[in-house]
Coordinates of C-alpha atoms and ligand atoms in Angstrom, one line a residue:
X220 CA 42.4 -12.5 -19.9
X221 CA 41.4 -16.3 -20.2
X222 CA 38.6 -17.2 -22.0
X223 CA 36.5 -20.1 -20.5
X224 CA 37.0 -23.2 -22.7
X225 CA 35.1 -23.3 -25.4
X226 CA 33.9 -20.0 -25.8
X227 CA 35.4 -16.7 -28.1
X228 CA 38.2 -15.1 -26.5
X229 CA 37.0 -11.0 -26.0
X230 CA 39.2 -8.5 -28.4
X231 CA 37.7 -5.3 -27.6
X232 CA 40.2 -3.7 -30.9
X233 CA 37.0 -5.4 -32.7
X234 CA 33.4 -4.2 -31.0
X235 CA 32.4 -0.8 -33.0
X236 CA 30.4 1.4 -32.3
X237 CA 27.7 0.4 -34.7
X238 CA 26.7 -2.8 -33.0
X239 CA 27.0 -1.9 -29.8
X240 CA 26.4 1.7 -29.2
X241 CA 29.4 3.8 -27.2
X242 CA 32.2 1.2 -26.8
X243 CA 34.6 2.2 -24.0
X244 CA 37.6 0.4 -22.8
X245 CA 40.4 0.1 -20.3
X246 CA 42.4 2.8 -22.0
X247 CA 39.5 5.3 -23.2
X248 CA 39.6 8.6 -21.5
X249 CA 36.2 7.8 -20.3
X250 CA 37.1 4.3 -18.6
X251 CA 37.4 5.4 -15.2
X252 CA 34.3 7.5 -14.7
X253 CA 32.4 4.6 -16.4
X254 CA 33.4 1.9 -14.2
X255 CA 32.1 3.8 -11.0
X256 CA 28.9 3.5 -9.7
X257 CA 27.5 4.9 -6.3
X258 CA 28.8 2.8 -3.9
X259 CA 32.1 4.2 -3.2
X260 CA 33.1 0.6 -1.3
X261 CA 32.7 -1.0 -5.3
X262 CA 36.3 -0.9 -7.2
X263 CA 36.2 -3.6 -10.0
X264 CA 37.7 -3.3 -13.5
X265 CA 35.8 -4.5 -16.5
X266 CA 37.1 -5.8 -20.0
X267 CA 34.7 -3.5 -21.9
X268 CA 31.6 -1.0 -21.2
X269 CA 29.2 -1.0 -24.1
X270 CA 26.5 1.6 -24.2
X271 CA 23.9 0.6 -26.6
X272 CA 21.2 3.0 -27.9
X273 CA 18.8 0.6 -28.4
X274 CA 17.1 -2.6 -28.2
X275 CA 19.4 -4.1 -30.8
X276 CA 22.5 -2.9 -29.2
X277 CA 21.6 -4.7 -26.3
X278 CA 20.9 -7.9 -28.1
X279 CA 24.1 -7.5 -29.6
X280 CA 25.9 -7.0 -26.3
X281 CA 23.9 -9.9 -25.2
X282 CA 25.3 -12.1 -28.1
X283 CA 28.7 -11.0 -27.0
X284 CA 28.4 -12.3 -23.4
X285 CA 26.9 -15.2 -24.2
X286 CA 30.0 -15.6 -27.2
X287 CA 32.9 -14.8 -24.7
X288 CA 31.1 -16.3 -21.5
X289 CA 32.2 -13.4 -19.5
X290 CA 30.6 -11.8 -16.9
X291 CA 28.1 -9.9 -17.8
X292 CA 26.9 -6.5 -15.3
X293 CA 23.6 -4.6 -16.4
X294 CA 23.4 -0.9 -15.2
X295 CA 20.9 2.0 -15.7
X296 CA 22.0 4.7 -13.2
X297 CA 24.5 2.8 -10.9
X298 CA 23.1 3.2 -7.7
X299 CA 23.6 -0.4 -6.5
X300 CA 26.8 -3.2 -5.9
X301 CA 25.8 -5.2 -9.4
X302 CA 25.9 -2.8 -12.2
X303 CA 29.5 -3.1 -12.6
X304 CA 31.6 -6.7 -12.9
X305 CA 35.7 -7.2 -12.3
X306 CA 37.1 -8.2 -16.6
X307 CA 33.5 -8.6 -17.9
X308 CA 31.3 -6.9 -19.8
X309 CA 29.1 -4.0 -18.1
X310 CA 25.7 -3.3 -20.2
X311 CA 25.2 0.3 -19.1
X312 CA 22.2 1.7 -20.3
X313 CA 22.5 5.3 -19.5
X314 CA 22.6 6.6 -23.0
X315 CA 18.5 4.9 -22.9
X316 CA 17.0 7.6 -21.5
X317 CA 14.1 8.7 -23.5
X318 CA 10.1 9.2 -22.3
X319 CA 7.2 10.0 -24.0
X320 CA 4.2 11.0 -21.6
X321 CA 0.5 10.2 -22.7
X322 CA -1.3 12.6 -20.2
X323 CA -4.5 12.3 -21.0
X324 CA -4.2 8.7 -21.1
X325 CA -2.1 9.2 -17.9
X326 CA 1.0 6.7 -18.9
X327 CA 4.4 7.0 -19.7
X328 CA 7.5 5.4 -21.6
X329 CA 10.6 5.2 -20.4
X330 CA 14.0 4.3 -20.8
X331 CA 15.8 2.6 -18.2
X332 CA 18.7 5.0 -18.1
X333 CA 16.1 8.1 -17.1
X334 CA 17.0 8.8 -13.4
X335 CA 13.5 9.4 -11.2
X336 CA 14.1 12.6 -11.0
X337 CA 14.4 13.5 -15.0
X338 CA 11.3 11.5 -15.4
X339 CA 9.7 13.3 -11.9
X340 CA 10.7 16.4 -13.8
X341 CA 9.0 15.5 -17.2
X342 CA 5.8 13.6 -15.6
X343 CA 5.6 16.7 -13.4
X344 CA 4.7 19.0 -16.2
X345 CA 1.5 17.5 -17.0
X346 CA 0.4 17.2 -12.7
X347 CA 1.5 14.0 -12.9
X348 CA 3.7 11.9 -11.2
X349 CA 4.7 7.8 -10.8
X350 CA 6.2 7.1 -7.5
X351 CA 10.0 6.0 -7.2
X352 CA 12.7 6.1 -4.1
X353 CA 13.9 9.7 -2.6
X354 CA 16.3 9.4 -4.6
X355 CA 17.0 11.9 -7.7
X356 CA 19.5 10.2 -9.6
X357 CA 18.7 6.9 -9.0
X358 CA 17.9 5.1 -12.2
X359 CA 14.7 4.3 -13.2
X360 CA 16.0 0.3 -15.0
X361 CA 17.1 -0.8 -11.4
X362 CA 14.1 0.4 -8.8
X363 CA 11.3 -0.8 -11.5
X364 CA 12.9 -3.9 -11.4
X365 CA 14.0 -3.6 -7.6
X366 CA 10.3 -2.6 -6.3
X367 CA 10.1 0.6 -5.2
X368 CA 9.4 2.1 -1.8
X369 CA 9.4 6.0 -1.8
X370 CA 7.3 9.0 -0.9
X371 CA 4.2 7.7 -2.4
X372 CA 3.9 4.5 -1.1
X373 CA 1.2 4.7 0.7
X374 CA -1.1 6.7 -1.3
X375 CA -0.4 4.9 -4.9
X376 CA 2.2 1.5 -4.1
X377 CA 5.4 0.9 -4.8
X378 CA 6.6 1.8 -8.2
X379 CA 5.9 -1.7 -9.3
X380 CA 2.6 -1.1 -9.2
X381 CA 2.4 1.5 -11.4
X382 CA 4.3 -0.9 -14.1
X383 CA 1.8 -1.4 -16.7
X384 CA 3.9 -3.1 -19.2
X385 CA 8.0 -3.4 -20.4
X386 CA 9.8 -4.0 -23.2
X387 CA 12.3 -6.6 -22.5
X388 CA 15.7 -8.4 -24.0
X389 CA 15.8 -12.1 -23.0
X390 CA 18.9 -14.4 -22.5
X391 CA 18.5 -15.3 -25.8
X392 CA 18.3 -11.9 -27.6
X393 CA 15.0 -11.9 -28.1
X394 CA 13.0 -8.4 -27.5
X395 CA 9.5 -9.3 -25.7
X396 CA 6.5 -7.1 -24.9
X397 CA 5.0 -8.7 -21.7
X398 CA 1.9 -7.3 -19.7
X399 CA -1.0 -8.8 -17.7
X400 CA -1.7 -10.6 -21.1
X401 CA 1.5 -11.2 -23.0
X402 CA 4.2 -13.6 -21.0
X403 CA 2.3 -12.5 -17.4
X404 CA 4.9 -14.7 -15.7
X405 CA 7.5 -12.6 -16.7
X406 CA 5.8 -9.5 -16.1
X407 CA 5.2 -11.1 -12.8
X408 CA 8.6 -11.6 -12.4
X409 CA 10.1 -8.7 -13.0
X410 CA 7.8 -6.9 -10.7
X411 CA 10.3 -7.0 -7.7
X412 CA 12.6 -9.7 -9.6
X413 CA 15.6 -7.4 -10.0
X414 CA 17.5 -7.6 -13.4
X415 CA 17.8 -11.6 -13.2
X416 CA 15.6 -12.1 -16.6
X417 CA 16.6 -10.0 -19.1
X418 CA 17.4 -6.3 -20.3
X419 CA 14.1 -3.9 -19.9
X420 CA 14.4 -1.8 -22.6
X421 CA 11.2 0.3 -22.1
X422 CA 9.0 0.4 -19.1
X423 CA 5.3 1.8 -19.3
X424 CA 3.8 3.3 -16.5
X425 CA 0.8 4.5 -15.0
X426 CA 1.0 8.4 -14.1
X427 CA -0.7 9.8 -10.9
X428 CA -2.7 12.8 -10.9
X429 CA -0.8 15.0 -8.5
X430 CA -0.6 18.9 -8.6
X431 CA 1.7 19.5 -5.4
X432 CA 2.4 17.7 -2.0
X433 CA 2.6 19.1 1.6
X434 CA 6.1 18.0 2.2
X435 CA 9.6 18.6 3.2
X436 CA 12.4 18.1 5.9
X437 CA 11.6 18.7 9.4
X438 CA 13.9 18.0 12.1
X439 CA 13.6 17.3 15.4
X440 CA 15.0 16.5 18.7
X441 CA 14.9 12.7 19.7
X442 CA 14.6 10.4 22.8
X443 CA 13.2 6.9 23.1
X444 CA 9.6 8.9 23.7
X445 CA 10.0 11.0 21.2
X446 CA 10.6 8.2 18.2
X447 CA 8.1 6.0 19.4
X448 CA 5.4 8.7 19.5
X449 CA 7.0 9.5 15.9
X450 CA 6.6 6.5 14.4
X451 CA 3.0 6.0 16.4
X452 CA 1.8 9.3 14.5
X453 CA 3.6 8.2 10.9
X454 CA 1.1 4.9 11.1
X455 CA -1.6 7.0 12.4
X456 CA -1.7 8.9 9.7
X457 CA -4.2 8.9 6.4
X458 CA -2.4 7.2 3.4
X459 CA -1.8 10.1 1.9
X460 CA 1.3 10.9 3.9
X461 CA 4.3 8.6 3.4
X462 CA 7.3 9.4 6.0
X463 CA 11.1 8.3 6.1
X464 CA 12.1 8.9 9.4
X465 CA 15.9 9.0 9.5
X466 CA 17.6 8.6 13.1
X467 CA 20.7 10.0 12.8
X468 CA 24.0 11.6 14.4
X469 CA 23.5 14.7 12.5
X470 CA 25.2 15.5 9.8
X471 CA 26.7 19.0 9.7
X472 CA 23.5 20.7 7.4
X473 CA 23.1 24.5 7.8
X474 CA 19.8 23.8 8.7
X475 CA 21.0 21.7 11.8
X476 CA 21.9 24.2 15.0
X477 CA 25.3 23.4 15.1
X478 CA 24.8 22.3 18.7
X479 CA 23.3 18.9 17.5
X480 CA 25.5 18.6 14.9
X481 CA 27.3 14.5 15.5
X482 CA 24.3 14.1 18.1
X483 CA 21.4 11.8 16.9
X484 CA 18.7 13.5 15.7
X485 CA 15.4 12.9 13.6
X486 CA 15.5 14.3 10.7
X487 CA 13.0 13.2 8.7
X488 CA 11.1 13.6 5.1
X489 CA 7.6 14.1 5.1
X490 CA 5.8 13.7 1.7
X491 CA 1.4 14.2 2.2
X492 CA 0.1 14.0 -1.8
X493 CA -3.1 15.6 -1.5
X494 CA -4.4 19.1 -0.8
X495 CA -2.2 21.2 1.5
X496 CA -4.7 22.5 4.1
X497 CA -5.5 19.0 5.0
X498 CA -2.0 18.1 5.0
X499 CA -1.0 20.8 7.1
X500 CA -3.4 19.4 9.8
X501 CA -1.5 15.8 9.6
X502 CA 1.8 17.3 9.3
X503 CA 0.9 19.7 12.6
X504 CA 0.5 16.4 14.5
X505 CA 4.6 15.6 14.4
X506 CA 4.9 19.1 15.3
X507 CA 3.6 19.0 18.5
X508 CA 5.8 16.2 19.4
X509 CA 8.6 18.3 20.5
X510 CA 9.5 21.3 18.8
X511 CA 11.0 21.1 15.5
X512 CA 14.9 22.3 15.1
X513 CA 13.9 22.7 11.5
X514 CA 10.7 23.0 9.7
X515 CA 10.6 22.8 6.1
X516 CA 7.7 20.9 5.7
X517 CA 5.5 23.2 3.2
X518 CA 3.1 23.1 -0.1
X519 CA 5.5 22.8 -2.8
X520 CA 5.9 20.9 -6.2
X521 CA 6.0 17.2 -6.1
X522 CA 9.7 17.4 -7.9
X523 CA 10.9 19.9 -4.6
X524 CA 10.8 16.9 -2.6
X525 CA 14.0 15.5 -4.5
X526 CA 17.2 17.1 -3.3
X527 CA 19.5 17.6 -6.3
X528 CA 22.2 15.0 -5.3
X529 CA 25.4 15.1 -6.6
X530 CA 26.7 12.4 -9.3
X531 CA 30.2 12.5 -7.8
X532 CA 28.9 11.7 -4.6
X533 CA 30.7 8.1 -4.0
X534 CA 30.1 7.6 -0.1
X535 CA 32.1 4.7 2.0
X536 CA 28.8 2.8 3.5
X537 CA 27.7 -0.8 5.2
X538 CA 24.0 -0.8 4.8
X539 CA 21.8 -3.5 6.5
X540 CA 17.6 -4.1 5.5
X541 CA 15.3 -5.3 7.1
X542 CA 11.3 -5.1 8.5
X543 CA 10.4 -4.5 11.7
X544 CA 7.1 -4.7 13.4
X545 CA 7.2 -1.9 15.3
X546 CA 8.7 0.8 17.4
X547 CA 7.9 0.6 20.7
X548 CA 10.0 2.0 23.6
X549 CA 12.3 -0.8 23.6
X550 CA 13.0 -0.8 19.9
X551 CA 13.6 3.3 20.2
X552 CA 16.0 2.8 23.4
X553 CA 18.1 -0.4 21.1
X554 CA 18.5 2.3 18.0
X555 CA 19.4 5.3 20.5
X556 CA 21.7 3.2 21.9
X557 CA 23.6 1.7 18.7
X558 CA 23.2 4.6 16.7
X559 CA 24.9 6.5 20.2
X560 CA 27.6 3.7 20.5
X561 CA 28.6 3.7 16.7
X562 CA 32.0 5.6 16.1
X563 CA 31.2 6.3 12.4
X564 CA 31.0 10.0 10.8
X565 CA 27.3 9.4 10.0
X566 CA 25.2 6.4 11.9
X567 CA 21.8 6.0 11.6
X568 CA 18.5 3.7 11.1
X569 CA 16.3 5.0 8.5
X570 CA 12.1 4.3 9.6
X571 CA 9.7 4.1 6.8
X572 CA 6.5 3.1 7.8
X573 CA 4.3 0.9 5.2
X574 CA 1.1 0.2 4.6
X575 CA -2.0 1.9 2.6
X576 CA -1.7 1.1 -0.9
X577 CA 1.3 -1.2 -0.9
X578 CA -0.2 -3.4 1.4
X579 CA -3.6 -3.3 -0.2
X580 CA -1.4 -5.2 -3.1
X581 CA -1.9 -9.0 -2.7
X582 CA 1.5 -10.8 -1.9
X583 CA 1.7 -12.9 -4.2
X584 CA 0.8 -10.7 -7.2
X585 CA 4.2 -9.1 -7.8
X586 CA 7.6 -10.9 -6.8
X587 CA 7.6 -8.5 -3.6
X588 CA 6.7 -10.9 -1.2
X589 CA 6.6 -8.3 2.3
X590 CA 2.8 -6.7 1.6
X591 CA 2.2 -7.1 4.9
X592 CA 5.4 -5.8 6.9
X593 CA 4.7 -2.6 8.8
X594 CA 7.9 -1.0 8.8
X595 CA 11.3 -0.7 6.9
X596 CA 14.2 -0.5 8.9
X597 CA 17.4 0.9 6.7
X598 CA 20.4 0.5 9.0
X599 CA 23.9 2.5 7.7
X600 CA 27.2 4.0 8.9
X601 CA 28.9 6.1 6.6
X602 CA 32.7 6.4 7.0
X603 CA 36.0 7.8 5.6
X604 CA 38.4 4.9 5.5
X605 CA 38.0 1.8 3.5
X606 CA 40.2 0.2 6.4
X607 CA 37.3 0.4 9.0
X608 CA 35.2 -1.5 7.2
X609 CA 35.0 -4.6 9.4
X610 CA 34.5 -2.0 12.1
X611 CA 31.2 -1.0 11.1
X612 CA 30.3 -4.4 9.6
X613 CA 30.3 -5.9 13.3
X614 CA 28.7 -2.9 14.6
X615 CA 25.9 -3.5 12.1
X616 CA 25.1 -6.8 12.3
X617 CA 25.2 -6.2 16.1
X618 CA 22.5 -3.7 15.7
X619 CA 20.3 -6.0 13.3
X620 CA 20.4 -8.4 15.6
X621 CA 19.2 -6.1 18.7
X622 CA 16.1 -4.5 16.6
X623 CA 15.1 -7.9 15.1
X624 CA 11.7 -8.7 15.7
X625 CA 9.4 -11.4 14.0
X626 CA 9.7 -10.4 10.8
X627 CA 12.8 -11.9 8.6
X628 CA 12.0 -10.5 5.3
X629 CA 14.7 -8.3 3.2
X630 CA 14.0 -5.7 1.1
X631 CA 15.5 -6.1 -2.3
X632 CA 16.1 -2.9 -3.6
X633 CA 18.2 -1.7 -0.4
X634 CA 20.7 -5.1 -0.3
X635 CA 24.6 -4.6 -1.2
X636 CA 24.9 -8.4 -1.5
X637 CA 22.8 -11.7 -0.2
X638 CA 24.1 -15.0 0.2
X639 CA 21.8 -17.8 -1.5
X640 CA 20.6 -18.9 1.7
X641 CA 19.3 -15.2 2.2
X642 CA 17.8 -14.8 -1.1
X643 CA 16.0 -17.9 -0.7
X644 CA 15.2 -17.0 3.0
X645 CA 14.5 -13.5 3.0
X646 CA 14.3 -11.4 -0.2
X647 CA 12.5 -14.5 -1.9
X648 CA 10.8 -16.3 0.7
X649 CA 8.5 -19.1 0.1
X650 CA 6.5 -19.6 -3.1
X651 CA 7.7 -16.3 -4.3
X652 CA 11.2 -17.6 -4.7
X653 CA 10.2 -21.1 -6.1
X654 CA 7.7 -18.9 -8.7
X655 CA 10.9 -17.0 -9.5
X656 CA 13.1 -20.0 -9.7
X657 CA 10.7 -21.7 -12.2
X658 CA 10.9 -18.5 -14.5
X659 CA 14.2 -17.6 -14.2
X660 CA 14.2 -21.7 -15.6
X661 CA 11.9 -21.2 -18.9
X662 CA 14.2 -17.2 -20.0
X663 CA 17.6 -17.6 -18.6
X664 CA 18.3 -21.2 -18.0
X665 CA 21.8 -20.7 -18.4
X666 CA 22.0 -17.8 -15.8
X667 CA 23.4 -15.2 -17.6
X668 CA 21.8 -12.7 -15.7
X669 CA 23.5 -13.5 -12.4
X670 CA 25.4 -10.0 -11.6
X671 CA 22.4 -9.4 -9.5
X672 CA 20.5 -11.3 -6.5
X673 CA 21.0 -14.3 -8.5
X674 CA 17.9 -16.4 -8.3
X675 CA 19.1 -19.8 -9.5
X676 CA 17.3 -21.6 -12.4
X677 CA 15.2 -24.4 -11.0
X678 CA 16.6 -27.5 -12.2
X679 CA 13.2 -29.5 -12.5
Ligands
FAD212 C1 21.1 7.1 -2.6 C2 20.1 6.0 -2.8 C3 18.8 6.2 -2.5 C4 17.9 5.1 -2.7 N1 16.6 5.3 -2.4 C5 15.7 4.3 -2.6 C6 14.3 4.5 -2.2 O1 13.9 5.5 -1.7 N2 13.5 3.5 -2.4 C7 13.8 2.3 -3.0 O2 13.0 1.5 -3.2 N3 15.1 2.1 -3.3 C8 16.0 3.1 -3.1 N4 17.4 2.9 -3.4 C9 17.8 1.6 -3.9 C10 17.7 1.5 -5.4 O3 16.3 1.4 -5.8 C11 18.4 0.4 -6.0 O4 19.8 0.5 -5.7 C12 18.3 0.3 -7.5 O5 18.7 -0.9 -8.0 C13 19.1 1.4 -8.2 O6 18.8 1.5 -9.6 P1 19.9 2.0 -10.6 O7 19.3 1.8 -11.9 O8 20.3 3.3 -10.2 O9 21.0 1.0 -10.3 P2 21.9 0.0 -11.2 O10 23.1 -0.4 -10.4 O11 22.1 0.6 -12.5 O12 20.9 -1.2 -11.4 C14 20.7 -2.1 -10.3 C15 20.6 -3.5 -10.9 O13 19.3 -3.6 -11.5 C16 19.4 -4.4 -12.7 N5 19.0 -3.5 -13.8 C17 19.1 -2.2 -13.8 N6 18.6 -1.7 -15.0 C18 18.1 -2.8 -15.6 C19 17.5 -3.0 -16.9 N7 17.1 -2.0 -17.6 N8 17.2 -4.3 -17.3 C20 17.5 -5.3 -16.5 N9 18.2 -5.2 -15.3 C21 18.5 -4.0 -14.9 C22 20.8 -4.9 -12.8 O14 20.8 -6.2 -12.1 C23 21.5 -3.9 -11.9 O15 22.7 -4.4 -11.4 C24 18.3 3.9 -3.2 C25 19.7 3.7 -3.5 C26 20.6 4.7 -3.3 C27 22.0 4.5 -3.6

């Protein structure tokens, strides 16, 4: 490997374990389970993995990329396209994974490398809970940073908005504690900023009281009628109930009749965080839509909501976000249609309407910039064969195309990879993006965060 001029030429024979926590390399038994992350589409090969066990690990490994001027690839539980690089050095932070809960002050600790549901798990002991994805092993590092839209949205924001302070490694190796008070522009930054300004070491959030949900699966037939009234009765809904409506050709679940099974179906998740007598009453309201295939929707812990998921679960996917204003019969005829014309094992569009307490949020006081969008539209086709990629690329883009509506914002957390012209356009749009620009300026001017949804340094 070829250094760039100027800099150190990497010899892995020399990092110990000392300075930068769990050194792993190319021909380490370990290598190859290291280097994979989530999205089974994501094969690249890095010089070294280092995985420190603390804040001066990662300054080191910081010092290393800077030294070397390789690549550098941040990760806390993989479940993105950017926490691995191809002959660079991959940061993985999954040995961090430490919390310490303050329940009667209702805040928590944490480590980046804690997945949501460890630290659902933990927070859950106490009656407490902070709101991340519906995802159990995502990591905590990348949707803190990301923003974080899951099944409490609506009642308590994304998770950014239960980030009360972080602990943070700059460019430079520096370890900062920033807050409303102490460098607010970078905790501004990071809210929704991704991993472009430095290495969060510790994130402190604010817990939720929250004893048990009404929530669950339920599943149920679909036509154009049947989704928009769906979605009509998701919005209607008190705060308290968050939804993510998938549309889907059915997976073959148990709790699927077999009948439906490769036939689009909704199957959606249904989280209401208060008392479960009163959500029973909202949650009786999709019920009577058409008759549910499959009800699971009951009281239950707020951890239960989390499937298990499976770590070796490495899925072939092409993935499109974007908002939506609504779903009206026309909009539930164009996803019937594509989702119906798509030849992949699993096609879908995943609905989750917004609102409540994430809009409530002012725009411009995180670096989410889509407060007011109404509804997040997750398009994907999962499929077996690497070679039918450009298949189910057209067929995607197609689809976004057909549903787009007036909004052209991008979520963040839910984008494989954006061009600059999107980042600027529609993850970052506006002042949000210049903001970002100007900050990413002052704590990383030499971009070596940029295995991410680079946000270029402003140059004045
Ligand atoms: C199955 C699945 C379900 C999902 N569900 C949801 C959901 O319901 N809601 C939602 O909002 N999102 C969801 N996401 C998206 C998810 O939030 C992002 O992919 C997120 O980045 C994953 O975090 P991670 O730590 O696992 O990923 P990683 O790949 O480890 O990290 C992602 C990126 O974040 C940065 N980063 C991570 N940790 C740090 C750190 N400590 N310091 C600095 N930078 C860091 C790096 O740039 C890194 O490349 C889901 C993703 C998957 C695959």
């Amino acid at each position: 490997m070829t250094a760039p001029l100027g800099r150190a030429p990497l010899s892995t024979g020399e990092l110990t374990d000392e300075q930068y926590g769990q050194v792993i390399r190319p021909d380490d038994d370990e290598y190859e389970t290291a280097r994979t992350v989530y999205p089974g589409a994501v094969d690249r090969r890095p010089a070294v993995i280092l995985r420190p066990g603390n804040a001066t690990q990662v300054a080191q490994g910081l010092a290393l990329a800077r030294e070397t001027g390789l690549e550098l690839a941040v990760r806390s539980g993989g479940h993105s396209w950017h926490g691995v690089c191809e002959g660079g050095i991959v940061l993985d932070l999954s040995r961090m994974r430490a919390i310490e809960i303050d329940a009667e002050a209702r805040t928590a600790w944490a480590e980046p490398g804690i997945t949501a549901g460890e630290f659902t798990d933990a927070a859950g002991e106490h009656g407490l809970a902070t709101g991340f994805g519906d995802g159990r092993l995502v990591g905590v590092g990348g949707i803190a940073l990301g923003g974080g839209i899951g099944f409490l949205s609506r009642k308590h924001g994304m998770t950014i908005d239960s980030l009360l302070a972080a602990e943070i490694v700059t460019a430079d190796g520096e370890l900062l504690s920033v807050d409303e008070h102490s460098h607010p522009d970078l905790f501004w930054a990071i809210r929704g900023g991704g991993g472009n300004f430095g290495v969060v070491t510790r994130f402190k959030f604010r817990l939720h009281e929250l004893d048990g949900v009404y929530g669950g699966i339920m599943v149920l037939p679909v036509d154009p009628g049947i989704l928009e009234a769906f979605i009509a009765e998701a919005e209607a809904a008190p705060e308290e109930l968050s939804t993510i409506v998938n549309v889907w050709t059915a997976p073959p679940f148990p709790f699927v009749p077999e009948e439906h099974h490769g036939k689009p179906i909704i199957l959606a998740v249904l989280c209401y965080a208060g008392p479960a007598d009163e959500g029973e009453k909202v949650v009786d309201r999709f019920r009577a839509i058409a008759t549910p295939l499959a009800d699971m929707v009951q009281a239950m812990p707020y951890a239960g909501m989390f499937p298990p998921g499976d770590p070796l679960e490495h899925p072939l996917t092409i993935e499109r976000n974007m908002f939506i204003d609504r779903v009206d019969r026309a909009a539930a005829e164009t996803i019937l249609e594509h989702i119906t014309a798509s030849g992949a094992m699993i096609a879908g569009a995943q609905l989750r309407v917004l609102g409540g307490a994430l809009a409530r949020v002012p725009s411009d006081a995180t670096a989410f910039a889509h407060r007011q969008s109404k509804i997040m539209a997750l398009l994907s086709a999962v499929y077996g064969d690497k070679a039918e990629a450009d298949v189910h690329a057209t067929w995607i883009d197609g689809f976004r195309a057909a549903l787009k509506q007036s909004d052209s914002g991008i979520y963040a957390g839910f984008v494989a990879t954006a061009d600059q012209q999107e980042i600027r356009e529609a993850l970052y749009p506006g002042d949000t993006g210049a903001r970002l620009a100007q900050i990413k300026a002052k704590y990383d001017p030499e971009n070596l965060f940029r295995s991410n949804h680079n946000i270029l340094p402003a140059t004045s």
